[in-house]
Amino acid sequence: MKGSGWVLDKTDGLLIRINRYRPLRGSGYINIPKRISLTKSIINVNNAGDFCFKYSILSKFVRTHPGRVSSYSNMLNHYDFSCINCPTPLKDIYVFEKVNNISINVFGLESRLSMRKIMFILSKLSIVS
């Protein structure tokens, strides 16, 4: 209104919304929907900590019982995980890729109700440095 000659007389109300920004990150163990787990296309390591990223990366090398933490004891030093936080935010994955000279694809799973039926949507997430 500067330069217009108009003057603000009063304000009837003001609404301010403040939200905490929580960037997308990994978490502890979660159950995968049964319809997806039956396809045997995902390895879901049953762990009590926040090390899902570590186990998901190492699962490539485990042939027997990949869903058990005990199957990973010989492989924990295969990569340098000291450059990331646990649970692992997406921004740390870029650093992990550079430190270990590997490439990682991250996918997100979303469920939606469509025509009274639950649909699962898998989408590739972008990792930006």
Short mmCIF file of N, CA and C in Angstrom, two decimals:
data_model
loop_
_atom_site.label_atom_id
_atom_site.label_comp_id
_atom_site.label_asym_id
_atom_site.label_seq_id
_atom_site.Cartn_x
_atom_site.Cartn_y
_atom_site.Cartn_z
N MET A 1 0.81 -1.18 0.00
CA MET A 1 0.00 0.00 0.00
C MET A 1 0.86 1.25 0.00
N LYS A 2 2.13 1.07 0.07
CA LYS A 2 3.05 2.21 0.08
C LYS A 2 2.92 2.99 -1.23
N GLY A 3 2.74 4.30 -1.08
CA GLY A 3 2.65 5.15 -2.26
C GLY A 3 1.25 5.24 -2.83
N SER A 4 0.30 4.44 -2.31
CA SER A 4 -1.06 4.45 -2.86
C SER A 4 -1.94 5.50 -2.19
N GLY A 5 -1.49 5.97 -1.02
CA GLY A 5 -2.32 6.91 -0.29
C GLY A 5 -3.32 6.23 0.62
N TRP A 6 -3.43 4.92 0.53
CA TRP A 6 -4.35 4.16 1.37
C TRP A 6 -3.73 3.96 2.74
N VAL A 7 -4.59 3.82 3.75
CA VAL A 7 -4.15 3.60 5.13
C VAL A 7 -4.91 2.40 5.68
N LEU A 8 -4.20 1.47 6.31
CA LEU A 8 -4.83 0.32 6.95
C LEU A 8 -5.45 0.78 8.26
N ASP A 9 -6.75 0.61 8.37
CA ASP A 9 -7.48 1.09 9.55
C ASP A 9 -7.44 0.07 10.68
N LYS A 10 -7.75 -1.19 10.39
CA LYS A 10 -7.71 -2.23 11.43
C LYS A 10 -7.57 -3.61 10.79
N THR A 11 -7.19 -4.56 11.62
CA THR A 11 -7.09 -5.96 11.22
C THR A 11 -8.08 -6.74 12.07
N ASP A 12 -8.97 -7.47 11.44
CA ASP A 12 -9.99 -8.23 12.18
C ASP A 12 -9.44 -9.51 12.80
N GLY A 13 -8.42 -10.06 12.23
CA GLY A 13 -7.87 -11.30 12.77
C GLY A 13 -6.59 -11.68 12.06
N LEU A 14 -5.88 -12.57 12.70
CA LEU A 14 -4.62 -13.05 12.13
C LEU A 14 -4.48 -14.51 12.50
N LEU A 15 -4.24 -15.34 11.53
CA LEU A 15 -4.06 -16.77 11.77
C LEU A 15 -2.64 -17.14 11.40
N ILE A 16 -1.91 -17.64 12.36
CA ILE A 16 -0.53 -18.09 12.12
C ILE A 16 -0.48 -19.58 12.43
N ARG A 17 -0.01 -20.34 11.49
CA ARG A 17 0.16 -21.79 11.71
C ARG A 17 1.64 -22.11 11.67
N ILE A 18 2.08 -22.78 12.70
CA ILE A 18 3.48 -23.18 12.79
C ILE A 18 3.53 -24.69 12.87
N ASN A 19 4.31 -25.28 12.01
CA ASN A 19 4.49 -26.73 12.00
C ASN A 19 5.96 -27.07 12.08
N ARG A 20 6.23 -28.16 12.72
CA ARG A 20 7.61 -28.65 12.78
C ARG A 20 7.91 -29.40 11.49
N TYR A 21 9.01 -29.05 10.87
CA TYR A 21 9.44 -29.73 9.65
C TYR A 21 10.18 -31.00 10.04
N ARG A 22 9.68 -32.11 9.59
CA ARG A 22 10.33 -33.39 9.85
C ARG A 22 10.66 -34.04 8.51
N PRO A 23 11.91 -33.92 8.10
CA PRO A 23 12.27 -34.49 6.81
C PRO A 23 12.08 -36.01 6.80
N LEU A 24 11.81 -36.52 5.63
CA LEU A 24 11.62 -37.95 5.47
C LEU A 24 12.88 -38.69 5.88
N ARG A 25 12.72 -39.72 6.71
CA ARG A 25 13.87 -40.50 7.16
C ARG A 25 13.40 -41.90 7.47
N GLY A 26 14.35 -42.77 7.63
CA GLY A 26 14.04 -44.13 8.00
C GLY A 26 13.64 -44.22 9.45
N SER A 27 13.23 -45.39 9.86
CA SER A 27 12.84 -45.59 11.25
C SER A 27 13.15 -47.02 11.64
N GLY A 28 12.60 -47.44 12.75
CA GLY A 28 12.80 -48.81 13.21
C GLY A 28 11.98 -49.79 12.38
N TYR A 29 11.93 -51.01 12.84
CA TYR A 29 11.21 -52.07 12.14
C TYR A 29 9.72 -51.76 12.06
N ILE A 30 9.15 -51.95 10.90
CA ILE A 30 7.70 -51.85 10.73
C ILE A 30 7.23 -53.05 9.93
N ASN A 31 6.03 -53.48 10.21
CA ASN A 31 5.46 -54.59 9.45
C ASN A 31 5.09 -54.11 8.05
N ILE A 32 5.39 -54.93 7.08
CA ILE A 32 5.02 -54.65 5.69
C ILE A 32 3.62 -55.22 5.49
N PRO A 33 2.77 -54.54 4.75
CA PRO A 33 1.44 -55.09 4.48
C PRO A 33 1.53 -56.51 3.93
N LYS A 34 0.66 -57.38 4.43
CA LYS A 34 0.71 -58.81 4.08
C LYS A 34 0.69 -59.04 2.57
N ARG A 35 -0.11 -58.26 1.86
CA ARG A 35 -0.22 -58.43 0.41
C ARG A 35 1.13 -58.22 -0.28
N ILE A 36 1.97 -57.36 0.29
CA ILE A 36 3.30 -57.12 -0.29
C ILE A 36 4.29 -58.16 0.20
N SER A 37 4.24 -58.51 1.48
CA SER A 37 5.20 -59.49 2.01
C SER A 37 5.03 -60.86 1.36
N LEU A 38 3.83 -61.20 0.95
CA LEU A 38 3.60 -62.49 0.29
C LEU A 38 4.28 -62.58 -1.07
N THR A 39 4.61 -61.46 -1.68
CA THR A 39 5.29 -61.48 -2.97
C THR A 39 6.76 -61.85 -2.84
N LYS A 40 7.29 -61.81 -1.61
CA LYS A 40 8.70 -62.12 -1.32
C LYS A 40 9.66 -61.22 -2.10
N SER A 41 9.21 -60.02 -2.42
CA SER A 41 10.03 -59.07 -3.18
C SER A 41 10.78 -58.09 -2.29
N ILE A 42 10.48 -58.10 -0.98
CA ILE A 42 11.10 -57.17 -0.04
C ILE A 42 11.69 -57.95 1.12
N ILE A 43 12.92 -57.60 1.50
CA ILE A 43 13.54 -58.19 2.69
C ILE A 43 13.32 -57.20 3.83
N ASN A 44 12.63 -57.66 4.86
CA ASN A 44 12.29 -56.81 6.00
C ASN A 44 12.98 -57.39 7.23
N VAL A 45 14.15 -56.86 7.57
CA VAL A 45 14.95 -57.40 8.67
C VAL A 45 14.32 -56.98 10.00
N ASN A 46 13.98 -57.97 10.81
CA ASN A 46 13.34 -57.73 12.10
C ASN A 46 14.39 -57.32 13.11
N ASN A 47 14.58 -55.99 13.28
CA ASN A 47 15.60 -55.48 14.20
C ASN A 47 14.95 -54.56 15.22
N ALA A 48 15.58 -54.47 16.39
CA ALA A 48 15.02 -53.67 17.49
C ALA A 48 15.52 -52.23 17.47
N GLY A 49 16.55 -51.93 16.71
CA GLY A 49 17.13 -50.59 16.71
C GLY A 49 16.71 -49.76 15.51
N ASP A 50 17.47 -48.73 15.26
CA ASP A 50 17.21 -47.82 14.13
C ASP A 50 18.18 -48.07 12.99
N PHE A 51 18.51 -49.33 12.74
CA PHE A 51 19.54 -49.67 11.75
C PHE A 51 18.96 -50.26 10.47
N CYS A 52 17.74 -49.91 10.14
CA CYS A 52 17.10 -50.47 8.95
C CYS A 52 17.89 -50.19 7.67
N PHE A 53 18.45 -48.99 7.57
CA PHE A 53 19.23 -48.65 6.37
C PHE A 53 20.44 -49.58 6.26
N LYS A 54 21.14 -49.78 7.35
CA LYS A 54 22.32 -50.64 7.36
C LYS A 54 21.95 -52.06 6.90
N TYR A 55 20.89 -52.61 7.48
CA TYR A 55 20.49 -53.97 7.12
C TYR A 55 19.97 -54.04 5.68
N SER A 56 19.31 -53.01 5.22
CA SER A 56 18.81 -53.04 3.85
C SER A 56 19.95 -53.04 2.84
N ILE A 57 21.03 -52.32 3.15
CA ILE A 57 22.19 -52.29 2.27
C ILE A 57 22.92 -53.63 2.30
N LEU A 58 23.08 -54.18 3.50
CA LEU A 58 23.82 -55.44 3.64
C LEU A 58 23.00 -56.65 3.19
N SER A 59 21.69 -56.53 3.09
CA SER A 59 20.85 -57.68 2.73
C SER A 59 21.19 -58.25 1.36
N LYS A 60 21.83 -57.47 0.55
CA LYS A 60 22.26 -57.94 -0.77
C LYS A 60 23.22 -59.13 -0.67
N PHE A 61 23.96 -59.22 0.44
CA PHE A 61 24.97 -60.26 0.61
C PHE A 61 24.49 -61.47 1.40
N VAL A 62 23.31 -61.40 1.99
CA VAL A 62 22.81 -62.48 2.86
C VAL A 62 21.95 -63.44 2.05
N ARG A 63 22.31 -64.70 2.07
CA ARG A 63 21.59 -65.70 1.30
C ARG A 63 20.63 -66.52 2.17
N THR A 64 21.02 -66.82 3.40
CA THR A 64 20.16 -67.62 4.27
C THR A 64 19.56 -66.75 5.37
N HIS A 65 18.27 -66.82 5.55
CA HIS A 65 17.53 -66.09 6.58
C HIS A 65 17.81 -64.59 6.56
N PRO A 66 17.57 -63.91 5.44
CA PRO A 66 17.86 -62.48 5.36
C PRO A 66 16.99 -61.62 6.28
N GLY A 67 15.92 -62.16 6.82
CA GLY A 67 15.06 -61.40 7.72
C GLY A 67 15.53 -61.40 9.16
N ARG A 68 16.61 -62.14 9.46
CA ARG A 68 17.12 -62.24 10.83
C ARG A 68 18.38 -61.41 11.00
N VAL A 69 18.45 -60.65 12.09
CA VAL A 69 19.62 -59.82 12.39
C VAL A 69 20.87 -60.68 12.54
N SER A 70 20.73 -61.87 13.10
CA SER A 70 21.89 -62.75 13.34
C SER A 70 22.60 -63.13 12.05
N SER A 71 21.94 -63.05 10.92
CA SER A 71 22.55 -63.40 9.63
C SER A 71 23.52 -62.33 9.14
N TYR A 72 23.59 -61.18 9.81
CA TYR A 72 24.38 -60.05 9.35
C TYR A 72 25.67 -59.83 10.14
N SER A 73 25.92 -60.64 11.15
CA SER A 73 27.06 -60.39 12.05
C SER A 73 28.41 -60.38 11.33
N ASN A 74 28.59 -61.16 10.29
CA ASN A 74 29.88 -61.22 9.58
C ASN A 74 30.05 -60.10 8.55
N MET A 75 29.02 -59.31 8.33
CA MET A 75 29.07 -58.32 7.25
C MET A 75 29.01 -56.88 7.70
N LEU A 76 28.96 -56.63 8.99
CA LEU A 76 28.75 -55.27 9.49
C LEU A 76 29.85 -54.29 9.10
N ASN A 77 31.03 -54.79 8.77
CA ASN A 77 32.13 -53.91 8.39
C ASN A 77 32.37 -53.86 6.88
N HIS A 78 31.43 -54.37 6.12
CA HIS A 78 31.58 -54.40 4.66
C HIS A 78 31.60 -52.99 4.06
N TYR A 79 30.82 -52.07 4.65
CA TYR A 79 30.78 -50.68 4.21
C TYR A 79 31.07 -49.77 5.40
N ASP A 80 31.42 -48.52 5.11
CA ASP A 80 31.67 -47.53 6.15
C ASP A 80 30.35 -46.82 6.47
N PHE A 81 29.75 -47.14 7.62
CA PHE A 81 28.49 -46.54 8.03
C PHE A 81 28.70 -45.37 8.99
N SER A 82 29.94 -45.02 9.27
CA SER A 82 30.23 -43.94 10.23
C SER A 82 29.81 -42.56 9.72
N CYS A 83 29.53 -42.44 8.44
CA CYS A 83 29.19 -41.14 7.85
C CYS A 83 27.69 -40.83 7.91
N ILE A 84 26.89 -41.74 8.48
CA ILE A 84 25.44 -41.52 8.51
C ILE A 84 24.91 -41.57 9.93
N ASN A 85 23.73 -41.01 10.11
CA ASN A 85 23.01 -41.09 11.38
C ASN A 85 22.00 -42.23 11.29
N CYS A 86 21.61 -42.75 12.44
CA CYS A 86 20.57 -43.78 12.49
C CYS A 86 19.48 -43.30 13.43
N PRO A 87 18.22 -43.29 13.04
CA PRO A 87 17.72 -43.65 11.72
C PRO A 87 18.26 -42.69 10.66
N THR A 88 18.35 -43.19 9.45
CA THR A 88 19.05 -42.48 8.38
C THR A 88 18.13 -41.56 7.59
N PRO A 89 18.39 -40.24 7.65
CA PRO A 89 17.62 -39.33 6.79
C PRO A 89 18.08 -39.46 5.33
N LEU A 90 17.22 -39.12 4.40
CA LEU A 90 17.56 -39.23 2.98
C LEU A 90 18.83 -38.47 2.62
N LYS A 91 19.05 -37.32 3.25
CA LYS A 91 20.24 -36.52 2.91
C LYS A 91 21.54 -37.24 3.25
N ASP A 92 21.53 -38.15 4.22
CA ASP A 92 22.73 -38.91 4.57
C ASP A 92 23.06 -39.99 3.54
N ILE A 93 22.08 -40.42 2.78
CA ILE A 93 22.32 -41.49 1.80
C ILE A 93 23.27 -41.02 0.71
N TYR A 94 23.15 -39.77 0.30
CA TYR A 94 24.06 -39.21 -0.70
C TYR A 94 25.50 -39.29 -0.21
N VAL A 95 25.72 -38.91 1.04
CA VAL A 95 27.07 -38.96 1.63
C VAL A 95 27.56 -40.40 1.68
N PHE A 96 26.69 -41.32 2.10
CA PHE A 96 27.05 -42.74 2.17
C PHE A 96 27.47 -43.26 0.79
N GLU A 97 26.75 -42.87 -0.25
CA GLU A 97 27.09 -43.28 -1.61
C GLU A 97 28.48 -42.82 -2.00
N LYS A 98 28.81 -41.58 -1.69
CA LYS A 98 30.13 -41.03 -2.04
C LYS A 98 31.25 -41.70 -1.26
N VAL A 99 31.05 -41.88 0.04
CA VAL A 99 32.09 -42.48 0.89
C VAL A 99 32.37 -43.92 0.47
N ASN A 100 31.32 -44.66 0.10
CA ASN A 100 31.47 -46.08 -0.22
C ASN A 100 31.50 -46.39 -1.72
N ASN A 101 31.43 -45.36 -2.55
CA ASN A 101 31.49 -45.51 -4.00
C ASN A 101 30.45 -46.52 -4.52
N ILE A 102 29.21 -46.33 -4.08
CA ILE A 102 28.10 -47.17 -4.55
C ILE A 102 26.92 -46.28 -4.91
N SER A 103 25.94 -46.86 -5.57
CA SER A 103 24.73 -46.14 -5.93
C SER A 103 23.53 -46.83 -5.27
N ILE A 104 22.63 -46.03 -4.72
CA ILE A 104 21.48 -46.57 -3.99
C ILE A 104 20.20 -45.97 -4.55
N ASN A 105 19.19 -46.81 -4.74
CA ASN A 105 17.85 -46.35 -5.12
C ASN A 105 16.95 -46.48 -3.90
N VAL A 106 16.18 -45.44 -3.61
CA VAL A 106 15.26 -45.45 -2.47
C VAL A 106 13.84 -45.31 -3.00
N PHE A 107 12.96 -46.17 -2.50
CA PHE A 107 11.56 -46.15 -2.92
C PHE A 107 10.67 -45.91 -1.71
N GLY A 108 9.56 -45.24 -1.94
CA GLY A 108 8.56 -45.01 -0.90
C GLY A 108 7.31 -45.80 -1.22
N LEU A 109 6.63 -46.25 -0.18
CA LEU A 109 5.39 -47.02 -0.35
C LEU A 109 4.25 -46.24 0.29
N GLU A 110 3.21 -46.03 -0.48
CA GLU A 110 2.07 -45.26 0.00
C GLU A 110 0.81 -46.07 -0.25
N SER A 111 -0.10 -46.06 0.70
CA SER A 111 -1.37 -46.77 0.49
C SER A 111 -2.49 -45.75 0.30
N ARG A 112 -3.38 -46.05 -0.62
CA ARG A 112 -4.53 -45.19 -0.90
C ARG A 112 -5.78 -46.04 -1.02
N LEU A 113 -6.87 -45.46 -0.62
CA LEU A 113 -8.15 -46.14 -0.76
C LEU A 113 -8.78 -45.69 -2.07
N SER A 114 -9.00 -46.63 -2.96
CA SER A 114 -9.58 -46.30 -4.26
C SER A 114 -10.70 -47.29 -4.56
N MET A 115 -11.88 -46.78 -4.75
CA MET A 115 -13.05 -47.60 -5.04
C MET A 115 -13.18 -48.74 -4.02
N ARG A 116 -13.08 -48.37 -2.74
CA ARG A 116 -13.24 -49.30 -1.61
C ARG A 116 -12.19 -50.40 -1.58
N LYS A 117 -11.08 -50.17 -2.20
CA LYS A 117 -10.00 -51.15 -2.23
C LYS A 117 -8.70 -50.43 -1.93
N ILE A 118 -7.85 -51.03 -1.10
CA ILE A 118 -6.57 -50.40 -0.77
C ILE A 118 -5.59 -50.67 -1.90
N MET A 119 -5.00 -49.60 -2.41
CA MET A 119 -3.98 -49.71 -3.45
C MET A 119 -2.65 -49.28 -2.86
N PHE A 120 -1.60 -49.97 -3.22
CA PHE A 120 -0.26 -49.59 -2.79
C PHE A 120 0.47 -48.97 -3.97
N ILE A 121 1.06 -47.81 -3.73
CA ILE A 121 1.77 -47.09 -4.78
C ILE A 121 3.24 -47.02 -4.41
N LEU A 122 4.08 -47.54 -5.27
CA LEU A 122 5.53 -47.52 -5.06
C LEU A 122 6.12 -46.42 -5.93
N SER A 123 6.90 -45.55 -5.32
CA SER A 123 7.50 -44.47 -6.10
C SER A 123 8.96 -44.28 -5.71
N LYS A 124 9.78 -43.96 -6.70
CA LYS A 124 11.20 -43.71 -6.45
C LYS A 124 11.35 -42.33 -5.85
N LEU A 125 12.14 -42.24 -4.78
CA LEU A 125 12.39 -40.97 -4.12
C LEU A 125 13.70 -40.40 -4.61
N SER A 126 13.76 -39.10 -4.78
CA SER A 126 14.98 -38.44 -5.24
C SER A 126 15.88 -38.12 -4.06
N ILE A 127 17.16 -38.37 -4.22
CA ILE A 127 18.15 -38.02 -3.21
C ILE A 127 18.97 -36.89 -3.78
N VAL A 128 18.92 -35.76 -3.13
CA VAL A 128 19.61 -34.57 -3.61
C VAL A 128 20.71 -34.22 -2.64
N SER A 129 21.87 -33.86 -3.17
CA SER A 129 23.00 -33.51 -2.29
C SER A 129 22.78 -32.18 -1.63
#
